[in-house]
CSV table of C-alpha atoms and ligand atoms in Angstrom, one decimal:
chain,number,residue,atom,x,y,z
A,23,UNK,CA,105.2,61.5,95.5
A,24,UNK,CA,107.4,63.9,97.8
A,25,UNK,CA,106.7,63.2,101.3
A,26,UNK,CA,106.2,65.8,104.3
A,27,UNK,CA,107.7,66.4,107.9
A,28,UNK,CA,104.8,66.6,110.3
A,29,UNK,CA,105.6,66.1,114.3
A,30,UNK,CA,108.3,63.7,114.0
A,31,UNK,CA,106.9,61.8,111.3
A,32,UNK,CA,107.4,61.9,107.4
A,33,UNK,CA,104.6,61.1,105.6
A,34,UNK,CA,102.5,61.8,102.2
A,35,UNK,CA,101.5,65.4,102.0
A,36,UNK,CA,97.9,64.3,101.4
A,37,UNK,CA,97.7,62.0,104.9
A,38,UNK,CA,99.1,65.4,106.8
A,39,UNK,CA,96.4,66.8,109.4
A,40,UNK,CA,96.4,69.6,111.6
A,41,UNK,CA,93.9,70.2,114.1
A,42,UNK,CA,91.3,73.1,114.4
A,43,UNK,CA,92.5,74.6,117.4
A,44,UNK,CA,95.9,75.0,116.3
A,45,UNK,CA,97.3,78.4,116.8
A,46,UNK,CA,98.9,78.8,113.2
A,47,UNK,CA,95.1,78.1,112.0
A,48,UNK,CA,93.4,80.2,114.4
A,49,UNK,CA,95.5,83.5,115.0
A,50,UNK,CA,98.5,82.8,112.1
A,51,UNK,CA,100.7,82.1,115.1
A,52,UNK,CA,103.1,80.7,113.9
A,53,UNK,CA,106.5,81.4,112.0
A,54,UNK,CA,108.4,80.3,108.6
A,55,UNK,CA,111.3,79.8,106.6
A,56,UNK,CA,111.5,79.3,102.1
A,57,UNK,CA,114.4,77.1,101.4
A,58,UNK,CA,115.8,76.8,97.8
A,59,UNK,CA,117.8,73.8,97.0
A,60,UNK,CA,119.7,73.5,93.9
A,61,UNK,CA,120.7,69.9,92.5
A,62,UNK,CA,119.4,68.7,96.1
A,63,UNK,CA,122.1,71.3,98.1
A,64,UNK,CA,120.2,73.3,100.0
A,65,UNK,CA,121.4,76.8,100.0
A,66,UNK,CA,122.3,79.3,102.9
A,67,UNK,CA,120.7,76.8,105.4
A,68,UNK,CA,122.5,77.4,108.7
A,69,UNK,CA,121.2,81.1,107.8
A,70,UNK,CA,117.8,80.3,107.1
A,71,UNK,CA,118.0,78.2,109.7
A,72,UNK,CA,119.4,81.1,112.6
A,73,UNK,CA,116.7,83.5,111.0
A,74,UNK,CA,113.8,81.0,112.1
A,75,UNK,CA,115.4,80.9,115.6
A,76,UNK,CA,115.6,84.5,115.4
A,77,UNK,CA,112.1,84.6,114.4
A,78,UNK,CA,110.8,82.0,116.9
A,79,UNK,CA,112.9,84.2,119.9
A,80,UNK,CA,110.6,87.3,118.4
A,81,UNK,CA,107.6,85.0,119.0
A,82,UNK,CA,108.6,84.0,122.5
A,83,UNK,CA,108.5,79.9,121.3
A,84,UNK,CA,111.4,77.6,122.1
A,85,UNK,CA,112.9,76.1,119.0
A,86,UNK,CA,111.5,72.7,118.8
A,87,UNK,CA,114.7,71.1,116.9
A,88,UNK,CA,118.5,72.1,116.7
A,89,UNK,CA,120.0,73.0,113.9
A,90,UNK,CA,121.2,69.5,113.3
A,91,UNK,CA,118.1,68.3,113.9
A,92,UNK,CA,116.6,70.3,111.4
A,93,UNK,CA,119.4,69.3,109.1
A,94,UNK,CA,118.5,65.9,109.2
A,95,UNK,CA,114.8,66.3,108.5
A,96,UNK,CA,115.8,68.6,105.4
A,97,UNK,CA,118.1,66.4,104.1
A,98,UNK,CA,115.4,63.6,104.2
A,99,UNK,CA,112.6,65.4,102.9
A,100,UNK,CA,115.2,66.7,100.1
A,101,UNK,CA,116.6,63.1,99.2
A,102,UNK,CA,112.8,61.6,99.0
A,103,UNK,CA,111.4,64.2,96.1
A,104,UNK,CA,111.6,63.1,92.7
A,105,UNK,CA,112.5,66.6,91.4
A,106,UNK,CA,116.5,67.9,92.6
A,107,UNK,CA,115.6,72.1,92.8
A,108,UNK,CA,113.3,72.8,95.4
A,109,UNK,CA,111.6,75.0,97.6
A,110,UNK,CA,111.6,73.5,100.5
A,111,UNK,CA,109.1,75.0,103.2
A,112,UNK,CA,110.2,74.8,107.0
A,113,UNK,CA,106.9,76.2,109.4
A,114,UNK,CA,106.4,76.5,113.2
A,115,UNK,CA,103.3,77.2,114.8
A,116,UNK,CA,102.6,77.5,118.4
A,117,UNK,CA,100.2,74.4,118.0
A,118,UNK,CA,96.8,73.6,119.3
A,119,UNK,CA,95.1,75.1,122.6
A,120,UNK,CA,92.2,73.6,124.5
A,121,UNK,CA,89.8,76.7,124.3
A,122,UNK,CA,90.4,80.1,121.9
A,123,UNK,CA,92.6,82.8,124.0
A,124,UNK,CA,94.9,85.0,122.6
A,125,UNK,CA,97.2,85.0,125.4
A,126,UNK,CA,99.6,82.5,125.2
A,127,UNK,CA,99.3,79.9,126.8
A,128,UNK,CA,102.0,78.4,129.7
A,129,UNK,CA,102.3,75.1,128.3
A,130,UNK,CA,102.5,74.7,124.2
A,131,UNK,CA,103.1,71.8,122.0
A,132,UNK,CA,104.6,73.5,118.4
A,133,UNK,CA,103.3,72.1,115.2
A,134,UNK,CA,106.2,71.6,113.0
A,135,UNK,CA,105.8,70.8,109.1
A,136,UNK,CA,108.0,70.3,106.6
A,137,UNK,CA,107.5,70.0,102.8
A,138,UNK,CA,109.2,70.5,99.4
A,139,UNK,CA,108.1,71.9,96.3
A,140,UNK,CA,109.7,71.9,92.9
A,141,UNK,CA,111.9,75.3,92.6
A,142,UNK,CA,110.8,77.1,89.7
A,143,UNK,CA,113.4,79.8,89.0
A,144,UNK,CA,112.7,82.9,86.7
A,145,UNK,CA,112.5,82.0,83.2
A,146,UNK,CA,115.3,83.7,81.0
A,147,UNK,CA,112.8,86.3,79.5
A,148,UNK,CA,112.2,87.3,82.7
A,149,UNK,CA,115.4,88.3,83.3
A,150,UNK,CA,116.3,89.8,80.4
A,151,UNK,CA,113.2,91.5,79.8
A,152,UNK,CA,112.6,92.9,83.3
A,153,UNK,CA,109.4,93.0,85.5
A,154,UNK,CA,106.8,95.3,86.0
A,155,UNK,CA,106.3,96.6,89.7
A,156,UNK,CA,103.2,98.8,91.2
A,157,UNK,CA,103.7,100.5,94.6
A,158,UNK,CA,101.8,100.6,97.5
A,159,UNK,CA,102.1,102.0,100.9
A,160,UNK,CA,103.4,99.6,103.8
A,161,UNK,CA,100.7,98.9,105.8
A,162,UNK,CA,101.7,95.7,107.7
A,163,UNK,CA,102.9,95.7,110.9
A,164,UNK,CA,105.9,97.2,112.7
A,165,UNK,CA,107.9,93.8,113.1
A,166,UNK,CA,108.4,92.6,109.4
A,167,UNK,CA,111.8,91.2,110.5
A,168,UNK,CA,109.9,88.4,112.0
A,169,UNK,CA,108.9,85.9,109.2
A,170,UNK,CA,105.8,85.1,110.7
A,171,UNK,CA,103.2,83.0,108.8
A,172,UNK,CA,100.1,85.9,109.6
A,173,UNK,CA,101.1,87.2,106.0
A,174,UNK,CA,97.7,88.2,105.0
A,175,UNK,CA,99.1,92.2,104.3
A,176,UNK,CA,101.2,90.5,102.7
A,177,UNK,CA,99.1,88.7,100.2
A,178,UNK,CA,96.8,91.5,99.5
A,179,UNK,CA,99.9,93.8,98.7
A,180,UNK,CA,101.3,90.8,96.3
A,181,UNK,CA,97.8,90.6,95.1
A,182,UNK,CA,97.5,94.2,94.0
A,183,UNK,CA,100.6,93.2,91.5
A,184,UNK,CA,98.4,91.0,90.3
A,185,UNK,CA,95.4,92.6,89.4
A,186,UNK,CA,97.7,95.4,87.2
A,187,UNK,CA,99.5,92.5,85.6
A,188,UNK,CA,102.6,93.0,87.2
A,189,UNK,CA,105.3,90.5,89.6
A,190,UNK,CA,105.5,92.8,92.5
A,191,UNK,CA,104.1,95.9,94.9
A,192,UNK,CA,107.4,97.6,96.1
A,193,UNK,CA,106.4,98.8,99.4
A,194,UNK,CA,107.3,102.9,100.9
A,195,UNK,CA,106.4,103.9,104.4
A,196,UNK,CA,106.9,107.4,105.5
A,197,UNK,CA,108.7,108.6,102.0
A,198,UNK,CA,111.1,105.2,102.1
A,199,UNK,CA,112.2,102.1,100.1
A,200,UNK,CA,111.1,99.4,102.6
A,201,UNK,CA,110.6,95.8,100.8
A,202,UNK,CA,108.6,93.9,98.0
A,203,UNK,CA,105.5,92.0,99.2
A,204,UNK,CA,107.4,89.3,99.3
A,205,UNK,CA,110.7,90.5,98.4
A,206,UNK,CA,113.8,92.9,99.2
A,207,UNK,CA,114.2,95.9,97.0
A,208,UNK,CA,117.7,97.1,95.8
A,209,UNK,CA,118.3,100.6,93.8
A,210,UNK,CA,121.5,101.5,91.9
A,211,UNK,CA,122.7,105.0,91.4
A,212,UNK,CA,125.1,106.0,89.5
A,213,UNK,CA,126.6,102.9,89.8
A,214,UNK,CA,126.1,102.4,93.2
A,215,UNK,CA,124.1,99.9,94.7
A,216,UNK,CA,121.6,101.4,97.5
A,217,UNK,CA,120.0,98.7,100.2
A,218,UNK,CA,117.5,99.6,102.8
A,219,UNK,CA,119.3,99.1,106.6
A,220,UNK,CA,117.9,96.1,107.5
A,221,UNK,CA,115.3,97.3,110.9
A,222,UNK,CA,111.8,95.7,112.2
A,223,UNK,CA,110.7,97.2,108.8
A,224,UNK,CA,112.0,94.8,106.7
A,225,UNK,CA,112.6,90.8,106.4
A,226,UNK,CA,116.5,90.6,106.5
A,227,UNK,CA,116.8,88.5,103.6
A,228,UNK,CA,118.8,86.1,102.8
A,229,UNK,CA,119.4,86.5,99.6
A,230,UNK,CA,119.7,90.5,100.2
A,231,UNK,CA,122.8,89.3,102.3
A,232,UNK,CA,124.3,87.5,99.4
A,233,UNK,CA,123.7,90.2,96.7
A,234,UNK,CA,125.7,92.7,100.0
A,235,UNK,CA,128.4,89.6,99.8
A,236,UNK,CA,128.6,89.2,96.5
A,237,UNK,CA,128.8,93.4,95.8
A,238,UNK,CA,131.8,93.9,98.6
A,239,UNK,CA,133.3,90.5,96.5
A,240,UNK,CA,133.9,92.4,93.5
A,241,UNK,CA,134.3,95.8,94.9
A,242,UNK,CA,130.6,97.3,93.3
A,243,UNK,CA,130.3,100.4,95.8
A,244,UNK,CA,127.6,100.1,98.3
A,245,UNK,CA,125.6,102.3,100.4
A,246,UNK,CA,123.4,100.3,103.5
A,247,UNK,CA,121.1,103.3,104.1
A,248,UNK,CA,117.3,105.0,104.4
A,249,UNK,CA,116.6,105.2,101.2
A,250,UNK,CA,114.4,107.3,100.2
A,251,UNK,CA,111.1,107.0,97.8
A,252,UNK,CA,111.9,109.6,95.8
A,253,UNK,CA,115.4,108.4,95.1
A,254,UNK,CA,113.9,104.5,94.3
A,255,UNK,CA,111.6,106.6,91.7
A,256,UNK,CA,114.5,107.8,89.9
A,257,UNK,CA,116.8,104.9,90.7
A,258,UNK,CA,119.1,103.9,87.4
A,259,UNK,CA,117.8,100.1,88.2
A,260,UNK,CA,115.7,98.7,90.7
A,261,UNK,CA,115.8,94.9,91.6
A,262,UNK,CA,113.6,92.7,93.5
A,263,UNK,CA,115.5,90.0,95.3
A,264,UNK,CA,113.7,86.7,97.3
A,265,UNK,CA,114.8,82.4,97.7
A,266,UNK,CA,112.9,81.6,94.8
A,267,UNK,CA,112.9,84.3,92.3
A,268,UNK,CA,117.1,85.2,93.3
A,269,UNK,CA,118.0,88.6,91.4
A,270,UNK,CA,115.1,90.1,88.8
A,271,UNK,CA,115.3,93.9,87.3
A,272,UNK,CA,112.1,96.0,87.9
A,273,UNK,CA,112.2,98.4,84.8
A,274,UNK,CA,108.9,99.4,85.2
A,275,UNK,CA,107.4,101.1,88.2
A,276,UNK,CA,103.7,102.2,88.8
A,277,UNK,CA,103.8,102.3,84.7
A,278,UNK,CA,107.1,104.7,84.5
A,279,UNK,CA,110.1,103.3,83.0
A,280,UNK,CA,112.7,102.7,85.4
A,281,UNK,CA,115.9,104.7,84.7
A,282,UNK,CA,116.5,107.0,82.2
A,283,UNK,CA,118.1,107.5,78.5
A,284,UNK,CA,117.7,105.4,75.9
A,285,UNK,CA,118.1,102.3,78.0
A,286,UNK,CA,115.0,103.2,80.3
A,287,UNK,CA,112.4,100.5,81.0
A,288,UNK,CA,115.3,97.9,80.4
A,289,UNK,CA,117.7,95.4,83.0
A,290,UNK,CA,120.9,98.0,83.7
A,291,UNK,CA,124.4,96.9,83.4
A,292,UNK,CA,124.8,96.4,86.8
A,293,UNK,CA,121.8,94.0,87.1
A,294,UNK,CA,123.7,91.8,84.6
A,295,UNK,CA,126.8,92.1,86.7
A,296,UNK,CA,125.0,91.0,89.4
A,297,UNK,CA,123.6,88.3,88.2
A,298,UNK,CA,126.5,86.9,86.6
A,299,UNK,CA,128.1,87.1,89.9
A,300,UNK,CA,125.1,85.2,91.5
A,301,UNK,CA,125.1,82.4,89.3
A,302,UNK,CA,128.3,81.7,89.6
A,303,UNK,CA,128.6,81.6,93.5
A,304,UNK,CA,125.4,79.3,93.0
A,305,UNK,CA,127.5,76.8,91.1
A,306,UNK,CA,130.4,77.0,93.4
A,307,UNK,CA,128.2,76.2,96.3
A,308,UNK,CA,126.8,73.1,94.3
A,309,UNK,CA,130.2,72.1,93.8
A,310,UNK,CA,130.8,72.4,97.3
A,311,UNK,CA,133.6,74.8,96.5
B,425,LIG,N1,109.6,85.4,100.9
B,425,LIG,N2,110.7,90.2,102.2
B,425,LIG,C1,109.6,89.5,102.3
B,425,LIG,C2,108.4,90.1,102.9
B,425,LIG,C3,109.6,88.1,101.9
B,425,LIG,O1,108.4,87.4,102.0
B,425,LIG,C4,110.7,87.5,101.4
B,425,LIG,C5,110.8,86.1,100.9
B,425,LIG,C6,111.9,88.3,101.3
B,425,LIG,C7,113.2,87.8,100.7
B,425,LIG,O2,113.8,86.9,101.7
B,425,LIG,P1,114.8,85.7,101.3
B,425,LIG,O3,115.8,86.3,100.4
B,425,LIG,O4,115.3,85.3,102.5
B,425,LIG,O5,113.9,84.7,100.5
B,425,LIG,C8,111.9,89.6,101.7
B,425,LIG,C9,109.6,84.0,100.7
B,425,LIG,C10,110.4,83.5,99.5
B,425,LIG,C11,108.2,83.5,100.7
B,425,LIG,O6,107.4,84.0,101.5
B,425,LIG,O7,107.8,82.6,99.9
């Protein structure tokens, strides 16, 4: 069995405690970071890793660990599970308090845990079929940059998927594209890609940076901008993009067929490109090239 990271101690998931009064149990005070690792590489760390610091400056907490630091306790917990692609799971709370009290308080001791899961990416249907998407209007809070572990908008958004038999709720506030419950959103138009500006609207993903990397690699025109709800409605493609599900084509949205012709309701051409282009730099980073 895989073991955790719990307060400087590694140890089987099972025999990890928290206490009651923590603040991550109490108020969801606490922040978070989704890891995937492929053939036990873990990918984009240093940027996951300067998004949680980013995210722990948001919640005024002083990173318990360097970045080497958390290297180390990564690489452990990645080297002791029995399966090599994972998902591993990095969170911070502000930890326990004596008595309940919003405020925080002068003095806190983080609770810092660890673990790894197996990383199960999209099966190839999935891909080459396309998802189904419902939307819903964005009614979380105005600092979704921070990726805080209070995600419970966020699980009754990704819910609503659910309960229509879809993967995701694509998310519009104030006639805009903003994100997926748990993903970022791209359009293409006319061959371009479209990406939301990354604002406190939106979790700046990391894998939305690598699909921006990989587009300016092979010279696929892209437009950073607003985008707006009406122009995601009538996108050519749509994609959803997250750590653990990496590039998927929405092709149907709120029961419409994304784009239009006789290819409507099916993964575009770009998609593929992307995709393509994805997997590669994947490989290339597991070869350490
Ligand atoms: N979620 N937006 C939201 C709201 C998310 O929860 C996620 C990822 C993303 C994509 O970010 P990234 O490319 O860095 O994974 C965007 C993770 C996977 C999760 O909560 O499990």
């Amino acid at each position: 069995m895989s073991s955790v990271y719990l307060n400087g101690e590694f140890m089987p998931l099972a025999e990890a405690r928290v206490p009651v009064m923590d603040r991550g149990f109490l108020f969801g005070d606490g922040v978070y970071e989704v890891i995937p690792v492929y053939s036990r590489r873990p990918f984009r760390l240093t940027e996951h890793l300067r998004r949680l610091h980013a995210s722990l400056a948001a919640i005024r907490l002083e990173p318990p660990h360097g970045e080497a630091e958390w290297g180390a306790i990564v690489e452990r917990i990645v080297a002791a599970a029995d399966f090599a692609d994972q998902s591993v799971y990095l969170q911070v709370t502000r930890g326990p308090m004596a008595v309940r009290n919003h405020a925080i308080p002068n003095v806190v001791t983080p609770t810092v845990f660890v673990m790894t899961e197996p990383l199960v990416t999209p099966p190839a249907e999935l891909r080459e079929q396309g998802i189904a998407a419902v939307s819903a209007a964005d009614n979380r809070w105005l600092r979704c940059d921070i990726k805080a572990t209070s995600l419970l908008a966020n699980c009754l958004l990704r819910s609503r998927a659910v309960d229509h038999g879809c993967a995701e709720t694509v998310l519009f506030r104030d006639g805009f594209l903003i994100e997926g419950a748990a993903s970022n959103i791209f359009a293409v138009k006319d061959g371009v890609l479209l990406a939301p500006i990354k604002n406190h609207l939106m979790l700046p993903g990391i894998t939305y940076d690598v699909v921006l990397e990989l587009a300016a690699r092979h010279g696929l025109p892209v437009q950073v901008r607003d985008v707006l709800e009406d122009e995601a409605r009538n996108a050519d493609e749509l994609w959803m993009t997250s750590s653990t599900k990496e590039v998927l084509p929405i092709v149907m949205l709120d029961d419409k067929k994304v784009g239009a012709g006789g290819t409507a309701g099916q993964p575009g051409p770009v998609f593929a490109q992307m995709y393509g282009w994805y997997q590669d730099f994947k490989q290339s980073v597991m070869r350490g090239s």
